[in-house]
């Protein structure tokens, strides 16, 4: 029996709803496979602000550190938008990533055949898209100092710093090359080296790292061109490597290739000293919270990634992925990926269908 301790941070908005579907799936996995989960629920984000005045209580970070993996749903909401920056939910998110040294964020973008019509992009362009964005997560513009807003020459100026040490670039580049080795063996590194010094260093170090990966093809693209190419011909990409801000933007763009941000999972990991964080790419979607409208698939696929990357269990990863594909092939859709003549379901029903499918797959194994 494999015992796994998972800290679950359900957060705000649709977070608790999609977490609930994730928990149902974990129960099914316990029934079918040789796992036992200890799920520890902790407050994080807006709910922690409401209770303790801060988004990331020490006790929450502590529990995350002591777990085998962290499952995070989503945080934030309009109620917290006007708080001072240090008290906002997003500050908690940055604190969690930094606290667990989660410097690499993996965001797979797979265009499911059955959803090709849900995207705003033409079917023939999208078909066959299967790429992964490797985003640097603990450096760059989101963390660099100096930063702030101050008075200069009688007016307010705002500033942030895009800063990378070569060791930070080297470690994320290695992650991208290692992943490419197990895929189609191509890394596209994005930067703005024609303008930014920090990008020139990024390009130089990535090129240096590539020398240890002669079996992987490296190309460099300026970030503006990369974002255009992602829409023009997404099939050309295998692994896209990006610094923090560029990766944030590119992966939301990637979300639209899949039809909805409600479909996109992610994994955030470090060097193995701390557990990895698995979370949907989407936010707390306050506009649909509490209405049984949220798509739980991003959360469910994040759980699949947890089995692949933290528990080294491709068998369960494949079972979950196949189950999601089957349910979509059968025409079931949440509202965000609704199509003509589909079978419209709510959050709970979609979770039930996927769990049932996982059970039926396992019976056939
Ligand atoms: P969002 O991702 O919450 O929502 C964007 C749009 O996508 C909305 O129309 C929403 O209804 C829809 N959507 C998102 N997830 C969905 C799902 N699972 N199923 C169906 N539709 C879905 O982004 P936003 O509106 O910019 O931000 C809302 C709040 O979430 C803000 O407070 C923001 O700071 C926070 N946020 C949190 C995270 C996180 O927790 N990692 C990430 C992004 C934004």
PDB file of C-alpha atoms in Angstrom, residues 36-198:
ATOM      1  CA  UNK A  36      -4.172   5.411   0.738  1.00  0.00           C
ATOM      2  CA  UNK A  37      -4.368   9.197   0.917  1.00  0.00           C
ATOM      3  CA  UNK A  38      -4.219  11.391   3.978  1.00  0.00           C
ATOM      4  CA  UNK A  39      -5.839  14.624   2.786  1.00  0.00           C
ATOM      5  CA  UNK A  40      -5.084  17.614   4.981  1.00  0.00           C
ATOM      6  CA  UNK A  41      -7.241  20.660   4.233  1.00  0.00           C
ATOM      7  CA  UNK A  42      -5.741  24.069   4.932  1.00  0.00           C
ATOM      8  CA  UNK A  43      -6.834  27.674   4.471  1.00  0.00           C
ATOM      9  CA  UNK A  44      -5.109  29.631   1.742  1.00  0.00           C
ATOM     10  CA  UNK A  45      -5.917  32.813  -0.177  1.00  0.00           C
ATOM     11  CA  UNK A  46      -9.058  34.838   0.523  1.00  0.00           C
ATOM     12  CA  UNK A  47     -10.465  32.381   3.033  1.00  0.00           C
ATOM     13  CA  UNK A  48      -7.231  32.662   5.072  1.00  0.00           C
ATOM     14  CA  UNK A  49      -7.419  36.459   4.860  1.00  0.00           C
ATOM     15  CA  UNK A  50     -10.978  36.297   6.228  1.00  0.00           C
ATOM     16  CA  UNK A  51      -9.928  34.088   9.146  1.00  0.00           C
ATOM     17  CA  UNK A  52      -6.382  35.237   9.980  1.00  0.00           C
ATOM     18  CA  UNK A  53      -5.776  38.462   8.037  1.00  0.00           C
ATOM     19  CA  UNK A  54      -3.035  36.924   5.860  1.00  0.00           C
ATOM     20  CA  UNK A  55      -3.217  34.807   2.681  1.00  0.00           C
ATOM     21  CA  UNK A  56      -0.592  32.192   3.600  1.00  0.00           C
ATOM     22  CA  UNK A  57      -0.659  31.271   7.314  1.00  0.00           C
ATOM     23  CA  UNK A  58       2.494  29.595   8.622  1.00  0.00           C
ATOM     24  CA  UNK A  59       0.525  26.491   9.538  1.00  0.00           C
ATOM     25  CA  UNK A  60      -0.595  26.124   5.888  1.00  0.00           C
ATOM     26  CA  UNK A  61       2.940  26.423   4.507  1.00  0.00           C
ATOM     27  CA  UNK A  62       4.169  24.026   7.190  1.00  0.00           C
ATOM     28  CA  UNK A  63       1.624  21.392   6.248  1.00  0.00           C
ATOM     29  CA  UNK A  64       2.525  21.794   2.541  1.00  0.00           C
ATOM     30  CA  UNK A  65       6.211  21.278   3.344  1.00  0.00           C
ATOM     31  CA  UNK A  66       5.463  18.068   5.242  1.00  0.00           C
ATOM     32  CA  UNK A  67       3.301  16.542   2.476  1.00  0.00           C
ATOM     33  CA  UNK A  68       4.078  14.326  -0.493  1.00  0.00           C
ATOM     34  CA  UNK A  69       2.239  16.724  -2.796  1.00  0.00           C
ATOM     35  CA  UNK A  70       0.157  19.901  -2.650  1.00  0.00           C
ATOM     36  CA  UNK A  71      -3.150  20.243  -4.498  1.00  0.00           C
ATOM     37  CA  UNK A  72      -4.265  23.807  -4.990  1.00  0.00           C
ATOM     38  CA  UNK A  73      -7.554  24.837  -6.636  1.00  0.00           C
ATOM     39  CA  UNK A  74      -7.794  28.628  -7.008  1.00  0.00           C
ATOM     40  CA  UNK A  75      -7.654  31.763  -4.905  1.00  0.00           C
ATOM     41  CA  UNK A  76      -8.718  35.398  -5.058  1.00  0.00           C
ATOM     42  CA  UNK A  77     -11.825  37.426  -5.725  1.00  0.00           C
ATOM     43  CA  UNK A  78     -13.101  41.013  -6.014  1.00  0.00           C
ATOM     44  CA  UNK A  79     -13.483  41.267  -2.222  1.00  0.00           C
ATOM     45  CA  UNK A  80      -9.694  41.246  -1.859  1.00  0.00           C
ATOM     46  CA  UNK A  81      -8.736  43.415  -4.863  1.00  0.00           C
ATOM     47  CA  UNK A  82      -8.284  46.614  -2.878  1.00  0.00           C
ATOM     48  CA  UNK A  83      -6.216  45.232  -0.012  1.00  0.00           C
ATOM     49  CA  UNK A  84      -2.595  46.354   0.310  1.00  0.00           C
ATOM     50  CA  UNK A  85      -0.406  44.164  -1.950  1.00  0.00           C
ATOM     51  CA  UNK A  86       1.220  42.228   0.927  1.00  0.00           C
ATOM     52  CA  UNK A  87      -2.198  41.102   2.158  1.00  0.00           C
ATOM     53  CA  UNK A  88      -3.630  40.059  -1.208  1.00  0.00           C
ATOM     54  CA  UNK A  89      -4.267  36.406  -2.163  1.00  0.00           C
ATOM     55  CA  UNK A  90      -1.774  36.576  -5.064  1.00  0.00           C
ATOM     56  CA  UNK A  91       0.997  37.479  -2.601  1.00  0.00           C
ATOM     57  CA  UNK A  92       0.187  34.225  -0.816  1.00  0.00           C
ATOM     58  CA  UNK A  93       0.569  32.365  -4.102  1.00  0.00           C
ATOM     59  CA  UNK A  94       4.001  33.833  -4.717  1.00  0.00           C
ATOM     60  CA  UNK A  95       4.908  33.029  -1.078  1.00  0.00           C
ATOM     61  CA  UNK A  96       3.798  29.401  -1.491  1.00  0.00           C
ATOM     62  CA  UNK A  97       5.837  28.965  -4.690  1.00  0.00           C
ATOM     63  CA  UNK A  98       8.894  30.592  -3.136  1.00  0.00           C
ATOM     64  CA  UNK A  99       8.405  28.692   0.166  1.00  0.00           C
ATOM     65  CA  UNK A 100       8.422  25.355  -1.672  1.00  0.00           C
ATOM     66  CA  UNK A 101      11.171  26.523  -4.051  1.00  0.00           C
ATOM     67  CA  UNK A 102       8.851  25.634  -6.935  1.00  0.00           C
ATOM     68  CA  UNK A 103      10.922  27.234  -9.681  1.00  0.00           C
ATOM     69  CA  UNK A 104       9.544  25.314 -12.626  1.00  0.00           C
ATOM     70  CA  UNK A 105       5.967  25.355 -13.801  1.00  0.00           C
ATOM     71  CA  UNK A 106       4.844  22.782 -16.356  1.00  0.00           C
ATOM     72  CA  UNK A 107       1.735  23.569 -18.336  1.00  0.00           C
ATOM     73  CA  UNK A 108       0.788  20.949 -20.927  1.00  0.00           C
ATOM     74  CA  UNK A 109      -1.446  22.148 -23.750  1.00  0.00           C
ATOM     75  CA  UNK A 110      -3.219  19.284 -25.511  1.00  0.00           C
ATOM     76  CA  UNK A 111      -5.909  19.931 -28.114  1.00  0.00           C
ATOM     77  CA  UNK A 112      -8.406  17.104 -27.572  1.00  0.00           C
ATOM     78  CA  UNK A 113      -9.923  15.985 -30.903  1.00  0.00           C
ATOM     79  CA  UNK A 114     -13.449  16.151 -29.514  1.00  0.00           C
ATOM     80  CA  UNK A 115     -12.980  19.782 -28.476  1.00  0.00           C
ATOM     81  CA  UNK A 116     -11.481  21.149 -31.675  1.00  0.00           C
ATOM     82  CA  UNK A 117     -14.763  22.914 -32.446  1.00  0.00           C
ATOM     83  CA  UNK A 118     -14.803  24.641 -29.022  1.00  0.00           C
ATOM     84  CA  UNK A 119     -11.743  26.721 -29.785  1.00  0.00           C
ATOM     85  CA  UNK A 120     -11.862  30.048 -31.567  1.00  0.00           C
ATOM     86  CA  UNK A 121      -9.023  28.752 -33.755  1.00  0.00           C
ATOM     87  CA  UNK A 122      -9.587  26.715 -36.921  1.00  0.00           C
ATOM     88  CA  UNK A 123      -9.756  22.965 -36.418  1.00  0.00           C
ATOM     89  CA  UNK A 124      -7.131  22.165 -39.077  1.00  0.00           C
ATOM     90  CA  UNK A 125      -4.608  24.482 -37.355  1.00  0.00           C
ATOM     91  CA  UNK A 126      -5.234  23.009 -33.919  1.00  0.00           C
ATOM     92  CA  UNK A 127      -5.488  19.318 -34.670  1.00  0.00           C
ATOM     93  CA  UNK A 128      -2.538  17.371 -33.255  1.00  0.00           C
ATOM     94  CA  UNK A 129      -1.357  20.149 -30.914  1.00  0.00           C
ATOM     95  CA  UNK A 130       0.507  18.634 -27.970  1.00  0.00           C
ATOM     96  CA  UNK A 131       3.010  20.957 -26.347  1.00  0.00           C
ATOM     97  CA  UNK A 132       4.188  21.886 -22.894  1.00  0.00           C
ATOM     98  CA  UNK A 133       5.105  25.319 -21.581  1.00  0.00           C
ATOM     99  CA  UNK A 134       7.967  25.245 -19.057  1.00  0.00           C
ATOM    100  CA  UNK A 135       7.700  28.512 -17.173  1.00  0.00           C
ATOM    101  CA  UNK A 136      10.274  29.812 -14.684  1.00  0.00           C
ATOM    102  CA  UNK A 137       8.264  30.506 -11.553  1.00  0.00           C
ATOM    103  CA  UNK A 138      10.325  32.068  -8.770  1.00  0.00           C
ATOM    104  CA  UNK A 139      12.345  34.750 -10.538  1.00  0.00           C
ATOM    105  CA  UNK A 140      12.070  37.447 -13.185  1.00  0.00           C
ATOM    106  CA  UNK A 141       9.761  40.417 -13.109  1.00  0.00           C
ATOM    107  CA  UNK A 142       7.441  38.987 -10.436  1.00  0.00           C
ATOM    108  CA  UNK A 143      10.194  38.724  -7.828  1.00  0.00           C
ATOM    109  CA  UNK A 144      13.003  41.069  -8.944  1.00  0.00           C
ATOM    110  CA  UNK A 145      14.023  44.029  -6.779  1.00  0.00           C
ATOM    111  CA  UNK A 146      13.942  47.019  -6.718  1.00  0.00           C
ATOM    112  CA  UNK A 147      10.207  47.327  -7.204  1.00  0.00           C
ATOM    113  CA  UNK A 148       7.566  49.756  -6.047  1.00  0.00           C
ATOM    114  CA  UNK A 149       5.741  53.003  -6.632  1.00  0.00           C
ATOM    115  CA  UNK A 150       7.415  56.249  -5.566  1.00  0.00           C
ATOM    116  CA  UNK A 151       7.415  59.958  -6.263  1.00  0.00           C
ATOM    117  CA  UNK A 152       9.965  61.166  -8.777  1.00  0.00           C
ATOM    118  CA  UNK A 153       9.994  64.690 -10.183  1.00  0.00           C
ATOM    119  CA  UNK A 154       6.657  65.411  -8.550  1.00  0.00           C
ATOM    120  CA  UNK A 155       4.763  62.448 -10.012  1.00  0.00           C
ATOM    121  CA  UNK A 156       4.262  58.773  -9.153  1.00  0.00           C
ATOM    122  CA  UNK A 157       6.384  56.223 -11.002  1.00  0.00           C
ATOM    123  CA  UNK A 158       5.954  52.469 -10.814  1.00  0.00           C
ATOM    124  CA  UNK A 159       8.781  50.020 -11.457  1.00  0.00           C
ATOM    125  CA  UNK A 160       9.678  46.325 -11.331  1.00  0.00           C
ATOM    126  CA  UNK A 161      12.919  44.565 -12.194  1.00  0.00           C
ATOM    127  CA  UNK A 162      13.356  41.590 -14.477  1.00  0.00           C
ATOM    128  CA  UNK A 163      16.323  39.906 -12.872  1.00  0.00           C
ATOM    129  CA  UNK A 164      17.810  36.441 -13.421  1.00  0.00           C
ATOM    130  CA  UNK A 165      20.985  34.879 -12.056  1.00  0.00           C
ATOM    131  CA  UNK A 166      22.606  32.462 -14.484  1.00  0.00           C
ATOM    132  CA  UNK A 167      22.045  29.594 -12.019  1.00  0.00           C
ATOM    133  CA  UNK A 168      18.280  30.263 -12.159  1.00  0.00           C
ATOM    134  CA  UNK A 169      18.306  30.180 -15.961  1.00  0.00           C
ATOM    135  CA  UNK A 170      20.462  27.054 -16.068  1.00  0.00           C
ATOM    136  CA  UNK A 171      18.228  25.016 -13.734  1.00  0.00           C
ATOM    137  CA  UNK A 172      14.991  25.835 -15.588  1.00  0.00           C
ATOM    138  CA  UNK A 173      16.661  25.226 -18.974  1.00  0.00           C
ATOM    139  CA  UNK A 174      17.722  21.762 -17.765  1.00  0.00           C
ATOM    140  CA  UNK A 175      14.123  20.996 -16.798  1.00  0.00           C
ATOM    141  CA  UNK A 176      12.978  21.935 -20.316  1.00  0.00           C
ATOM    142  CA  UNK A 177      15.668  19.838 -22.030  1.00  0.00           C
ATOM    143  CA  UNK A 178      15.044  16.819 -19.775  1.00  0.00           C
ATOM    144  CA  UNK A 179      11.325  16.953 -20.604  1.00  0.00           C
ATOM    145  CA  UNK A 180      12.007  17.394 -24.344  1.00  0.00           C
ATOM    146  CA  UNK A 181      14.204  14.301 -24.275  1.00  0.00           C
ATOM    147  CA  UNK A 182      11.184  12.230 -23.272  1.00  0.00           C
ATOM    148  CA  UNK A 183       8.972  13.898 -25.907  1.00  0.00           C
ATOM    149  CA  UNK A 184       9.631  15.131 -29.453  1.00  0.00           C
ATOM    150  CA  UNK A 185      13.121  16.423 -28.617  1.00  0.00           C
ATOM    151  CA  UNK A 186      12.650  20.094 -29.407  1.00  0.00           C
ATOM    152  CA  UNK A 187      12.986  23.130 -27.115  1.00  0.00           C
ATOM    153  CA  UNK A 188      11.842  26.589 -28.188  1.00  0.00           C
ATOM    154  CA  UNK A 189      13.318  29.163 -25.813  1.00  0.00           C
ATOM    155  CA  UNK A 190      11.531  32.509 -25.758  1.00  0.00           C
ATOM    156  CA  UNK A 191      13.076  35.858 -24.848  1.00  0.00           C
ATOM    157  CA  UNK A 192      13.379  39.467 -25.917  1.00  0.00           C
ATOM    158  CA  UNK A 193      17.132  39.410 -26.490  1.00  0.00           C
ATOM    159  CA  UNK A 194      16.928  42.129 -29.153  1.00  0.00           C
ATOM    160  CA  UNK A 195      15.944  44.624 -26.429  1.00  0.00           C
ATOM    161  CA  UNK A 196      16.523  43.241 -22.924  1.00  0.00           C
ATOM    162  CA  UNK A 197      19.943  42.510 -21.387  1.00  0.00           C
ATOM    163  CA  UNK A 198      18.416  39.949 -19.050  1.00  0.00           C
TER     164      UNK A 198
END
